[in-house]
Coordinates of C-alpha atoms in Angstrom, one line a residue:
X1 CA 0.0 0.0 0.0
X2 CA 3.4 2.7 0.8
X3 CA 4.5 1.6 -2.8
X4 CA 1.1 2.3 -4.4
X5 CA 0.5 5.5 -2.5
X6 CA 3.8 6.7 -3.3
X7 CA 3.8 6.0 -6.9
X8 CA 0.2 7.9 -7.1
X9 CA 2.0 11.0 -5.3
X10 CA 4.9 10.6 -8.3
X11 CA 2.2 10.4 -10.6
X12 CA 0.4 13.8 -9.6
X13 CA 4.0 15.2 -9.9
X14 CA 4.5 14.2 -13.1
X15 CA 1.0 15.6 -14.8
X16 CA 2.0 19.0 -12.9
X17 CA 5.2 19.3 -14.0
X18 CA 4.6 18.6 -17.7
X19 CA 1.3 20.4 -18.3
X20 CA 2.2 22.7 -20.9
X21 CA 2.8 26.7 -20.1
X22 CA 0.3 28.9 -21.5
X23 CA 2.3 31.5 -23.6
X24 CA 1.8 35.3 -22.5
X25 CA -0.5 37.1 -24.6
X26 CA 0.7 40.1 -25.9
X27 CA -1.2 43.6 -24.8
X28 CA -0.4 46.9 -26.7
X29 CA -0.5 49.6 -24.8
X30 CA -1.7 52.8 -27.8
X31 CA -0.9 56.1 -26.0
X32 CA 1.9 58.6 -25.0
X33 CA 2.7 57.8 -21.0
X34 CA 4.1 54.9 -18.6
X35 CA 2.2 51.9 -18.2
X36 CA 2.3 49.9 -15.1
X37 CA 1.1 46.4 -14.8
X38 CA 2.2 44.2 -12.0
X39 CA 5.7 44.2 -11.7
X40 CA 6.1 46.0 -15.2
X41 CA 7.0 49.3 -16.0
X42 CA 7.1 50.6 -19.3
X43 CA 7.3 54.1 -21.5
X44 CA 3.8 53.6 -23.6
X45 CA 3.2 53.0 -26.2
X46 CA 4.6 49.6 -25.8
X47 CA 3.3 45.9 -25.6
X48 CA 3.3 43.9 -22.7
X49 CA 3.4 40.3 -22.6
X50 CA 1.5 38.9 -19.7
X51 CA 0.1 36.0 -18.6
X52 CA -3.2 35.0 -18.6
X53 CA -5.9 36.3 -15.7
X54 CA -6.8 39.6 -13.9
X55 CA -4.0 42.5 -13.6
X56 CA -4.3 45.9 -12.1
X57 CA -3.2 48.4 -14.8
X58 CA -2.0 51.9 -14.0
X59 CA -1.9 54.7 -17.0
X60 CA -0.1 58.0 -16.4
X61 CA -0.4 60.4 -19.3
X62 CA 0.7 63.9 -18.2
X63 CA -0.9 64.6 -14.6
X64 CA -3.3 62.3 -14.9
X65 CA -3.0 58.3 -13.6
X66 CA -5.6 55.9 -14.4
X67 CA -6.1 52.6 -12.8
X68 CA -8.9 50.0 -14.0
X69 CA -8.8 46.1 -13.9
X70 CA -7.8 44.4 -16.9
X71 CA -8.3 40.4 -17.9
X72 CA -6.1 39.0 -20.4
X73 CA -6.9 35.5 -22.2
X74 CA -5.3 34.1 -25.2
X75 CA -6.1 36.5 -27.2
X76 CA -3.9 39.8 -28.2
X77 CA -5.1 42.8 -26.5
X78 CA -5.3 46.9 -27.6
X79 CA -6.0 49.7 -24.5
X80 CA -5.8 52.8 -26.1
X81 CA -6.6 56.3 -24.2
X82 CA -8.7 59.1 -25.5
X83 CA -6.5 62.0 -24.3
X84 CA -8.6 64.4 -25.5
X85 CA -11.2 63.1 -23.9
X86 CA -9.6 63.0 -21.0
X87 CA -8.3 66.8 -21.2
X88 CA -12.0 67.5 -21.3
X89 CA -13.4 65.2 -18.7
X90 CA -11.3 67.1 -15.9
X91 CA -10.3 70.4 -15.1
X92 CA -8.8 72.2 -11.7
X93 CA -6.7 69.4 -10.4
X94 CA -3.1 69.3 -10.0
X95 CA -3.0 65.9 -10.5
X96 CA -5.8 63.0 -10.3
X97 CA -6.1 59.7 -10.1
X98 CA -8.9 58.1 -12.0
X99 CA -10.2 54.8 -10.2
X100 CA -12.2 54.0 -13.8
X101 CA -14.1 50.7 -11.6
X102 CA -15.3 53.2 -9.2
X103 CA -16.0 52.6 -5.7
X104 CA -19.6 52.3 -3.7
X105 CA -19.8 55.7 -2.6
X106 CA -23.2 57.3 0.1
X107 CA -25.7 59.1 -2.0
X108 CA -28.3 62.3 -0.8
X109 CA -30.8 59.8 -0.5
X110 CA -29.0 57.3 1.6
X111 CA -28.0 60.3 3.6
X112 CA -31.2 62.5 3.5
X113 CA -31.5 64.4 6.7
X114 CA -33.0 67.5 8.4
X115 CA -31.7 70.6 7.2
X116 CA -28.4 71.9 9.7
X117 CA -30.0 75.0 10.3
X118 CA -27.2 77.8 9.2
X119 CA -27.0 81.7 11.0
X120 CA -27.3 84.4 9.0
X121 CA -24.1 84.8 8.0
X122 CA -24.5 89.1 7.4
X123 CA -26.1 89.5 10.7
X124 CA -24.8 88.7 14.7
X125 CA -22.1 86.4 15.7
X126 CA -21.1 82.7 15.3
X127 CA -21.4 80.6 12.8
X128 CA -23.2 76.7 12.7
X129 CA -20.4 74.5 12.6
X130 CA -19.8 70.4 11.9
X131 CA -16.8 68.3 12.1
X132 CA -13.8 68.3 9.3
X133 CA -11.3 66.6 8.2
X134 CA -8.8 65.3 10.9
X135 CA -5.5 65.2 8.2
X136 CA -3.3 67.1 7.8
X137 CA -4.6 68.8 11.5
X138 CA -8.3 68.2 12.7
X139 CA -10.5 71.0 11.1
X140 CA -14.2 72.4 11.6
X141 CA -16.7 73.1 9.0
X142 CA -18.7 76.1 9.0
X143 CA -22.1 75.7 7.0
X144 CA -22.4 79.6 5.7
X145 CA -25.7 79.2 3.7
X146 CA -29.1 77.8 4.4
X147 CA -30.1 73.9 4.0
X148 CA -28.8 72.6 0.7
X149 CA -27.1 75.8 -0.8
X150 CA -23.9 73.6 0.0
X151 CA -21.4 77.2 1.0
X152 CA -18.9 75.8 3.3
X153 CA -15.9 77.1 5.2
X154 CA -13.1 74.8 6.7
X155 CA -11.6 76.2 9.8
X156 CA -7.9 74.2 11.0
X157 CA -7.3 74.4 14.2
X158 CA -5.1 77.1 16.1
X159 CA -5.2 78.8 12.3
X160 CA -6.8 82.6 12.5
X161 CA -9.1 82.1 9.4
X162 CA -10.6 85.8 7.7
X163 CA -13.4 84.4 5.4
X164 CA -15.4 87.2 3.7
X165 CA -19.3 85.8 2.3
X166 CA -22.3 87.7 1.1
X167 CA -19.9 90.7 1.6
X168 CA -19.7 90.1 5.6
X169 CA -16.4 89.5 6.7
X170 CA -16.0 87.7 9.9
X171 CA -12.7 86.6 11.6
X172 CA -12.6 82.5 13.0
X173 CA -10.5 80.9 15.1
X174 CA -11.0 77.3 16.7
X175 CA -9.1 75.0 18.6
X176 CA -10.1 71.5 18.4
X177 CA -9.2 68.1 20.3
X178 CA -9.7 64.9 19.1
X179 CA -9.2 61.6 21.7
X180 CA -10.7 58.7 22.0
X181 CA -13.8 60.2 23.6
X182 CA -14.6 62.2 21.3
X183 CA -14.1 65.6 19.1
X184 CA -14.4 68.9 20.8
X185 CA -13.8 72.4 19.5
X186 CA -13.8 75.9 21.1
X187 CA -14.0 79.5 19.5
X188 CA -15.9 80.1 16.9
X189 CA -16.1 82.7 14.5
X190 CA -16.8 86.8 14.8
X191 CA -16.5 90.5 13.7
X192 CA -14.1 91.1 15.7
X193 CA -10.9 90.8 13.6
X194 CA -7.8 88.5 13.8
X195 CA -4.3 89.7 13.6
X196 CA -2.2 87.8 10.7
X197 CA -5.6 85.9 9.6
X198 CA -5.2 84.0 6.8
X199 CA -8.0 84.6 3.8
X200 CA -9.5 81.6 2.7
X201 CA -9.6 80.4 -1.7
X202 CA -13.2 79.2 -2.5
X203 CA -13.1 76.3 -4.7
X204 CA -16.6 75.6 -6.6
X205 CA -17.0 71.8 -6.5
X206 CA -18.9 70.4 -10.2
X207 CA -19.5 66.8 -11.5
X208 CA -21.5 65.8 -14.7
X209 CA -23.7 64.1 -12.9
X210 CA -24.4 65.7 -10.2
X211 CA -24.7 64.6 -6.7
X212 CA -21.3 62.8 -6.9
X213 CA -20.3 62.6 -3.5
X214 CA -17.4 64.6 -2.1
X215 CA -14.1 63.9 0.0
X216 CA -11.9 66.4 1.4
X217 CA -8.3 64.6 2.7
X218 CA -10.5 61.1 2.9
X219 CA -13.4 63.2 4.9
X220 CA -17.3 63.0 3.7
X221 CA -19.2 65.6 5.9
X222 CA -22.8 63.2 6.0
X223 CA -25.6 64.6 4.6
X224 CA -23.9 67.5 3.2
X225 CA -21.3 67.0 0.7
X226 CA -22.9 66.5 -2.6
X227 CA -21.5 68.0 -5.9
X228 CA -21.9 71.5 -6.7
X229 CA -20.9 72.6 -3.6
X230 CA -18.4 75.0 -2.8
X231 CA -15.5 75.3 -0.3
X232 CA -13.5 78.3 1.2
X233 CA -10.1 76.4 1.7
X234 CA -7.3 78.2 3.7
X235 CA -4.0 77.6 2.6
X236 CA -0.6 78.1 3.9
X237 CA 3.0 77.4 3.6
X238 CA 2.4 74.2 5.2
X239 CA -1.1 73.9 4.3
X240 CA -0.6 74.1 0.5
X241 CA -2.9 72.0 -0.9
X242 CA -6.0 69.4 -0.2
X243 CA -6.9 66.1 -1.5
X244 CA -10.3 66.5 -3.0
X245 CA -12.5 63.4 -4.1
X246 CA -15.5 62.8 -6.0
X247 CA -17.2 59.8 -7.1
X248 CA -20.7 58.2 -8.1
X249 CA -22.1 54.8 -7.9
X250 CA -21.7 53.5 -11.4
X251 CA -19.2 56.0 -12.2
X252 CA -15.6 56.2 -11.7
X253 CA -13.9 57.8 -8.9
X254 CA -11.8 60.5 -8.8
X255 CA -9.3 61.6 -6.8
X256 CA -7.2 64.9 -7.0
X257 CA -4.6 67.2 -5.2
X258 CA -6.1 71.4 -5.3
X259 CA -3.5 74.0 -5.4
X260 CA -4.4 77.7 -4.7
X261 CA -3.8 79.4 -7.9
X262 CA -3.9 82.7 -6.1
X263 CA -8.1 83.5 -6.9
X264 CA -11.0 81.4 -7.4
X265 CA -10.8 77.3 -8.2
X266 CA -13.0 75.3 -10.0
X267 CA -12.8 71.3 -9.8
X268 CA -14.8 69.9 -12.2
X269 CA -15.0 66.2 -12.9
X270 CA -17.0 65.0 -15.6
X271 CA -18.2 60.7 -14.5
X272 CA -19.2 60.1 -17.9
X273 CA -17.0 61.2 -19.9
X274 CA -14.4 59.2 -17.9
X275 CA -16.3 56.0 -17.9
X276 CA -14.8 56.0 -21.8
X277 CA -11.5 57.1 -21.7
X278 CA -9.9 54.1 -21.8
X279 CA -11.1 51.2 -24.4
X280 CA -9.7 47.7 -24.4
X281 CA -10.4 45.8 -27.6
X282 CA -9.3 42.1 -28.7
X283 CA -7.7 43.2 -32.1
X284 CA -4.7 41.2 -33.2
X285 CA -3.0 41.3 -37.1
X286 CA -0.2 39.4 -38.6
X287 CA 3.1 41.3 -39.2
X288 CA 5.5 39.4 -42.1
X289 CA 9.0 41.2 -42.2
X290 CA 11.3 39.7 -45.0
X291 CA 15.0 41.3 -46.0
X292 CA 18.0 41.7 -48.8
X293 CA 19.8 40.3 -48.2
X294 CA 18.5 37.6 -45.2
X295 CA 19.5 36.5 -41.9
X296 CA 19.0 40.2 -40.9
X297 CA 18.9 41.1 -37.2
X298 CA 15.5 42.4 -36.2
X299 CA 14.0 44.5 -33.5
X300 CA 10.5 45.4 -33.2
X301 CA 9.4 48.5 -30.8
X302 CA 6.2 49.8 -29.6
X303 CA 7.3 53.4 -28.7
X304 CA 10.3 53.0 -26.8
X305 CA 9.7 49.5 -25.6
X306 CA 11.4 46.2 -28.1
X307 CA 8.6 43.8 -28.2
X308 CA 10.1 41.3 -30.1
X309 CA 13.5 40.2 -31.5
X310 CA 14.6 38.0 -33.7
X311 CA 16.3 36.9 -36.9
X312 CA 14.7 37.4 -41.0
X313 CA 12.6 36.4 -42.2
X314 CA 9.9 36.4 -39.5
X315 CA 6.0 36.0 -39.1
X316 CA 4.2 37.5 -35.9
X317 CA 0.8 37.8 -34.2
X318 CA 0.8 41.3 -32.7
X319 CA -1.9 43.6 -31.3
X320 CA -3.2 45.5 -34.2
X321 CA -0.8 48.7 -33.7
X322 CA 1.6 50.8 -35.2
X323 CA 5.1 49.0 -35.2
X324 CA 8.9 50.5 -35.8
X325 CA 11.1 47.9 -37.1
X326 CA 14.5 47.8 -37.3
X327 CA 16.9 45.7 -39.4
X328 CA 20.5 45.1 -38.8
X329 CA 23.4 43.0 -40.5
X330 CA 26.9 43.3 -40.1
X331 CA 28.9 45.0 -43.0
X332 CA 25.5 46.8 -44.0
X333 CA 23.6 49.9 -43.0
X334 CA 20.7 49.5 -40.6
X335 CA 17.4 50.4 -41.8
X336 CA 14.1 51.6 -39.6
X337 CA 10.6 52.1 -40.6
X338 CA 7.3 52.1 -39.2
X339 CA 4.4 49.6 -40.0
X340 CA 0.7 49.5 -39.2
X341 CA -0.3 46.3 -38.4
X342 CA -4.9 46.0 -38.8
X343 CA -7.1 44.2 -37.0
X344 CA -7.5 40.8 -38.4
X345 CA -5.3 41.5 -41.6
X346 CA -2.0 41.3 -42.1
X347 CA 1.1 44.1 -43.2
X348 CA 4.1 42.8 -45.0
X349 CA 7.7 44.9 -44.9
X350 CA 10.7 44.6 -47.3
X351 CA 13.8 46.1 -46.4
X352 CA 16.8 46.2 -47.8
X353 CA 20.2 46.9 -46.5
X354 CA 23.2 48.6 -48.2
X355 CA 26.9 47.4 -47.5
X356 CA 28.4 50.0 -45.7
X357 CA 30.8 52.0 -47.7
X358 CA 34.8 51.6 -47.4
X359 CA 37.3 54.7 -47.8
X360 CA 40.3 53.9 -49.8
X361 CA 42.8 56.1 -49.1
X362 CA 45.3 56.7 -51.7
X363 CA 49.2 58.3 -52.0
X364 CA 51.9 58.2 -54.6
X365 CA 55.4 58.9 -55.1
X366 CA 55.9 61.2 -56.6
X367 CA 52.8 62.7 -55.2
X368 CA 50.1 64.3 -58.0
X369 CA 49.5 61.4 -60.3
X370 CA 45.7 60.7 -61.7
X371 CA 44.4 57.8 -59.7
X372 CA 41.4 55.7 -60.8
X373 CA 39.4 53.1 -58.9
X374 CA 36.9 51.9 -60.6
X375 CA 34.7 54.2 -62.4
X376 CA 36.2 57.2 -59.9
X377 CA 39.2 59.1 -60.5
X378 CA 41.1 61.7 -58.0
X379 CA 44.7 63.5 -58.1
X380 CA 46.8 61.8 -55.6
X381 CA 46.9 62.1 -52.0
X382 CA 43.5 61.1 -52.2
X383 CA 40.1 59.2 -50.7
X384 CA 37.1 57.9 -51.9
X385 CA 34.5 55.9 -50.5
X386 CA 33.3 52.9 -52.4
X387 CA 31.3 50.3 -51.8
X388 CA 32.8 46.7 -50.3
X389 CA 34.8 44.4 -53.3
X390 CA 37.7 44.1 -55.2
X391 CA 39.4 47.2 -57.3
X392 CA 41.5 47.7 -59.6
X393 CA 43.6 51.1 -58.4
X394 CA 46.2 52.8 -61.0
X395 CA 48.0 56.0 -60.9
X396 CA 49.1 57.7 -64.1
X397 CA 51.8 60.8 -64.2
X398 CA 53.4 62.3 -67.0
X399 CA 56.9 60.8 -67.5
X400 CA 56.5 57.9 -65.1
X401 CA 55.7 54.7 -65.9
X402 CA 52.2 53.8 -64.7
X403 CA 51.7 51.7 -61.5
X404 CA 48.3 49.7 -60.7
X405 CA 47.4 47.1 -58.6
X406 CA 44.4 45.3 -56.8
X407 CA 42.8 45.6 -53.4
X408 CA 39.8 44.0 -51.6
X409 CA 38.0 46.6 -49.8
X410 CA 35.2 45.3 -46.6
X411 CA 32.8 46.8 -45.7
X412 CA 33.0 49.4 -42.9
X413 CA 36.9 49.5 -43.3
X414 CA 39.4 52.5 -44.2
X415 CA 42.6 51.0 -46.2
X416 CA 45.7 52.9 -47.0
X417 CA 47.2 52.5 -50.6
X418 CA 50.8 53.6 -51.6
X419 CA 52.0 53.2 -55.3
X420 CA 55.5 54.1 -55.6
X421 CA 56.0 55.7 -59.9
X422 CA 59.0 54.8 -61.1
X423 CA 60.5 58.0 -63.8
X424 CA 60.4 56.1 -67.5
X425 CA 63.5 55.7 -68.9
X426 CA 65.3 59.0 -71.0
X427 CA 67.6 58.8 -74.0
X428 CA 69.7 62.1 -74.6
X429 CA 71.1 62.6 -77.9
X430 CA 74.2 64.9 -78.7
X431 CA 75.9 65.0 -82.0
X432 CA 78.6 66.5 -83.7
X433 CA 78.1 68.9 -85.0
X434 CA 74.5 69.5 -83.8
X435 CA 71.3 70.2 -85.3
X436 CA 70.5 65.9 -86.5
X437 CA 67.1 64.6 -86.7
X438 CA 66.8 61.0 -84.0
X439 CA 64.3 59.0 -84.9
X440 CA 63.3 56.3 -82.5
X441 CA 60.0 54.4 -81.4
X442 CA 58.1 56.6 -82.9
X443 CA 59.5 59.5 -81.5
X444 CA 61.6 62.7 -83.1
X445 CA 64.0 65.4 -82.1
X446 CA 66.8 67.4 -83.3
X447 CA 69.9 67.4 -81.3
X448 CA 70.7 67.8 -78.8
X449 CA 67.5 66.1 -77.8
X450 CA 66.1 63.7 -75.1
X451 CA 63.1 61.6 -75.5
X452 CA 61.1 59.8 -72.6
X453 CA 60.6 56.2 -73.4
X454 CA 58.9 53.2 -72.5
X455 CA 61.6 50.2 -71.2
X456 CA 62.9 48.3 -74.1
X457 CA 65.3 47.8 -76.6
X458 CA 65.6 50.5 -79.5
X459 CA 66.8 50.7 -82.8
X460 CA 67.8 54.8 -83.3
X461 CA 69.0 56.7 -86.4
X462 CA 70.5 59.7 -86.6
X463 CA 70.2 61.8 -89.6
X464 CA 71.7 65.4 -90.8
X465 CA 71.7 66.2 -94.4
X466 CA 75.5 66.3 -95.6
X467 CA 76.6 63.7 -93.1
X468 CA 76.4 59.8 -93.3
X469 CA 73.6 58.6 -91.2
X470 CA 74.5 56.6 -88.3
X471 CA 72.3 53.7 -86.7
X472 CA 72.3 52.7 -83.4
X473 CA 71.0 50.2 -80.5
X474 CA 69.9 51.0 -77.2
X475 CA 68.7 49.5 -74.4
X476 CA 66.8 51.4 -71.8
X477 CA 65.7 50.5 -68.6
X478 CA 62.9 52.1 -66.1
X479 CA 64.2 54.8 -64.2
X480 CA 67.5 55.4 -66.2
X481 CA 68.8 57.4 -68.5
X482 CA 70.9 56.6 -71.4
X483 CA 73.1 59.4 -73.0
X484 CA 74.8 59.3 -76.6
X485 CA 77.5 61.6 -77.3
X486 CA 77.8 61.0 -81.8
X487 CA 80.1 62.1 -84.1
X488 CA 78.8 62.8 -87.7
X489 CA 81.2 61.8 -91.3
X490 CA 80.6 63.8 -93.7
X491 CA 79.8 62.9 -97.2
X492 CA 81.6 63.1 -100.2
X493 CA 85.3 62.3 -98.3
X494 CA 88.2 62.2 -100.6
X495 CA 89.8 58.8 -101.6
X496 CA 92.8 58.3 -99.6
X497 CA 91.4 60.3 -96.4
X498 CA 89.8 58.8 -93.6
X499 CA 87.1 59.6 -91.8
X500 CA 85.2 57.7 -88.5
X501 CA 82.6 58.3 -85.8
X502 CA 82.8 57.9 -82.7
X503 CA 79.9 57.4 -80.8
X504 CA 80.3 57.3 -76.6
X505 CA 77.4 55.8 -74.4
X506 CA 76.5 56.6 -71.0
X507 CA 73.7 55.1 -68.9
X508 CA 73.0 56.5 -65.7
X509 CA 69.8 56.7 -63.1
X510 CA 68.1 56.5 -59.4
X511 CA 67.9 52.9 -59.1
X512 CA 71.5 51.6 -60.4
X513 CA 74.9 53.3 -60.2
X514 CA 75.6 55.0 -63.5
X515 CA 78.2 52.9 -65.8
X516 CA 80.2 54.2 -69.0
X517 CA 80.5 52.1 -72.3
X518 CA 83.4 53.4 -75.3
X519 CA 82.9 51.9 -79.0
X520 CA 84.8 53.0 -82.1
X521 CA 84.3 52.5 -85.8
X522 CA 87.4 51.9 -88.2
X523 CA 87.0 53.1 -91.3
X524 CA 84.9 50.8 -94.2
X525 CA 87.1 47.5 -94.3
X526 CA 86.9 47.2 -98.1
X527 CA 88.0 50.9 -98.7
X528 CA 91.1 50.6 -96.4
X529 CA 91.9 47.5 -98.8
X530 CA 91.9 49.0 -101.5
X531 CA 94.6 51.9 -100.5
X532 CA 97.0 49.2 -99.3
X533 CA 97.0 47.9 -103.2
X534 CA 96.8 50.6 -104.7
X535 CA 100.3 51.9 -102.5
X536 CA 101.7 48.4 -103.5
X537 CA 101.4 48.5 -107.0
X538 CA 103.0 52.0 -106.8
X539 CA 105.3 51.2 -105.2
X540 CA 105.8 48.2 -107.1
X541 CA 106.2 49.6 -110.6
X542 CA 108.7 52.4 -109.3
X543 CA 111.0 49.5 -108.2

């Protein structure tokens, strides 16, 4: 029987432990304020997830805090506040707190009595007087008017109170004891006046409907305090304000700090007006966000308040609402919009992201050459900002040989980019005499000349009309350059003269140490030959 008993008690375990959780149930909160549910505190508007059941909510918007019960099943919940609404439904009030479920309150006819018969304020002494409020200090009140004209003065106690009505001004002081016994007061009010007596505010007292019942610092004076009424409140430095209340059965209940405002106050609280200021309304709508490129990070906000996070492409069930989304993905720019999600429909978002652009930061040496990347050119040093991938970067400058080279650029990156220019290489011509025309790769000038080249091996001739034209091979290298120092024959030369050029090389530049290279040119083999015969048959015959 132990081992059954004990495997039913495992059993109950069991079925409690894996009953499934209920999920929350999302509740948008549509206004401008702070929201307070349970433990929760948010900036509205904003969405709430909450469980299941019955929740006190508390909604602040500006000076005004309304509280109201609020049940939550599986479905996705709106509250939305009608602030204008609300603007009009109160006036006079510091702040209020708006109890929208109301609270059983005593009505005239529950509390229907003999008139309190009331002096005649303008003529004799005293005054008819009741008990007050006991907070902050225990005070009196003075019924001014006859039955039902609801005119009332509070008097605190040990407080010298000058309260003008009906244009009589009488003077007031009470002291008043409260014990367990009882309440008690002495004085009472007068013509004759009060040094340092402090003039009382009256605040008119209004409800829409009328009747509403009426608290002064959590006190109900029976029979009497029925909206419109009016108080003459004294206030002081330490006396600065009262807690005024005003509530009908069926209505809600209101409940508000006064403030002197230096003349007359009006409170006025309209039931019915508040009884729709708030409006909570099962409306939920499907929200599809999708991006380019995917796998997006994604953050959804209600106001200030992230709802929902999460990766794209997404689907969600949300409160009919207006949404801000956010999308984020590393390397790209983030991207925010807002969406209105309806009631029972759905709203679909596309966003796409842009890489993030990289700066490429470009210098050469020599500094000043043309650089181009892509399809954007710039004079060296230089930046541009490109989008993330592979370039092609070249820099072009007038008698250097052009340098280019490729660089991957990511995203969200600066990278720095020298290209060193190397100077092409230079043949200088000098001939003598001067004045010949050198032709090579393309390329003229008239001596003395130089001409910038590309590297290479060259073929040059030198021409001048009345001399023998000379050829010539180079070889020229980047970043040197390559001097020629020629001497011309003349045309026409007697037989049995000689004649030669003598042409001298030199190759210098930056990169190399400069070297010197000598050549010479006998005279034409076969002419040489034929003056040695000619001298030997001369010779010869004179033998």
């Amino acid at each position: 029987m132990a081992t059954l008993g004990k495997l039913f008690l495992l059993s109950i375990l069991f079925s409690v432990l894996f009953v499934p959780l209920a999920s929350p149930t999302p509740v948008l909160f549509e206004f401008s304020g702070r929201v307070r549910v349970g433990d929760l505190n948010a900036t509205a508007p904003t969405v709430l997830n909450l469980s299941g059941g019955r929740w006190q909510a508390e909604l602040s918007i500006g000076n005004v805090t309304l509280v109201f019960n609020l049940s939550v099943g599986g479905t996705p919940l709106v509250v939305e506040v009608n602030e204008s609404l609300l603007n009009e439904a109160l006036r006079g009030f510091s702040t209020a707190t708006v109890f929208l479920g109301g609270r059983e309150v005593p009505t005239p006819e529950s509390e229907e009595t003999p008139c309190m018969s009331a002096p005649n304020w303008t003529e004799g002494e005293g005054a008819n007087s009741a008990m007050g409020p006991s907070e902050p200090v225990p005070m009196e009140t003075v019924l001014l008017a006859s039955c039902r004209v609801r005119d009332y003065l509070l008097l605190p106690s040990g407080l010298p109170v000058a309260a003008e009505y009906a244009g009589v001004t009488k003077y007031c002081l009470v002291k008043i004891s409260v014990s367990k016994s009882g309440w008690s007061s002495f004085g009472g009010c007068s013509r004759e006046p009060i040094e340092n007596a402090v003039t009382p505010v009256p605040v008119r007292i209004l409800s829409r409907p009328a009747n509403a019942t009426v608290y002064v610092n959590g006190f109900h004076l029976f029979g009497e305090w029925f909206t419109p009424m009016r108080l003459y409140l004294p206030f002081t430095p330490l006396l600065n304000s009262y807690n005024i209340s005003l509530g009908a059965n069926g209505y809600p209940f209101v409940s508000g700090i006064v403030v002197s405002a230096g003349g007359n106050v009006t409170v006025f609280a309209d039931l019915s007006l508040l009884s729709r200021a708030v409006s909570v309304h099962p409306e939920a709508g499907t929200l599809e966000v999708s991006t380019r490129p995917s796998n997006a990070s994604l953050a959804i906000f209600a106001g200030n308040r992230k709802v929902f996070s999460g990766k794209s492409p997404l689907r969600l069930i949300l409160p009919a609402g207006t949404y801000t989304v956010s999308a984020s993905l590393r390397g790209y720019g983030g991207v925010v919009k807002n969406v209105t999600v309806p009631a029972n429909g759905s709203a679909s978002l596309n966003l796409t992201l842009s890489p993030l652009p990289a700066r490429l930061n470009v210098s050469t040496s020599p500094p000043g050459a043309l650089v181009r990347v892509g399809n954007r050119t710039c004079t060296s040093p230089c930046s541009v900002n490109l989008t993330a991938g592979v370039y092609n970067v070249s820099a072009v400058l007038t008698g250097y040989l052009p340098n280019s080279t490729l660089i991957s650029l990511s995203p969200n990156t600066s990278a720095h980019l020298f290209l060193r220019l190397v100077r092409k290489p230079i043949l200088e011509v000098v001939t003598s005499p001067p004045g010949a025309t050198v032709s090579v790769g393309g390329k003229t000038c008239h001596t003395p000349c130089n001409l910038s080249l590309m590297p290479g091996n060259y073929s040059v001739r030198v021409e001048k009309e009345g001399y023998e034209s000379a050829y010539l091979q180079v070889s020229l290298q980047p970043g040197k350059t390559v001097r020629v120092n020629l001497s011309l024959t003349e045309t026409g030369i007697p037989l049995g003269t000689t004649s030669s050029f003598s042409p001298t090389f030199e190759s210098s530049g930056a990169e190399t140490p400069s070297e010197t290279k000598s050549a010479g040119f006998s005279v034409l083999p076969a002419l040489l030959i034929v003056v040695v015969v000619l001298a030997a048959l001369l010779l010869w015959r004179r033998g």
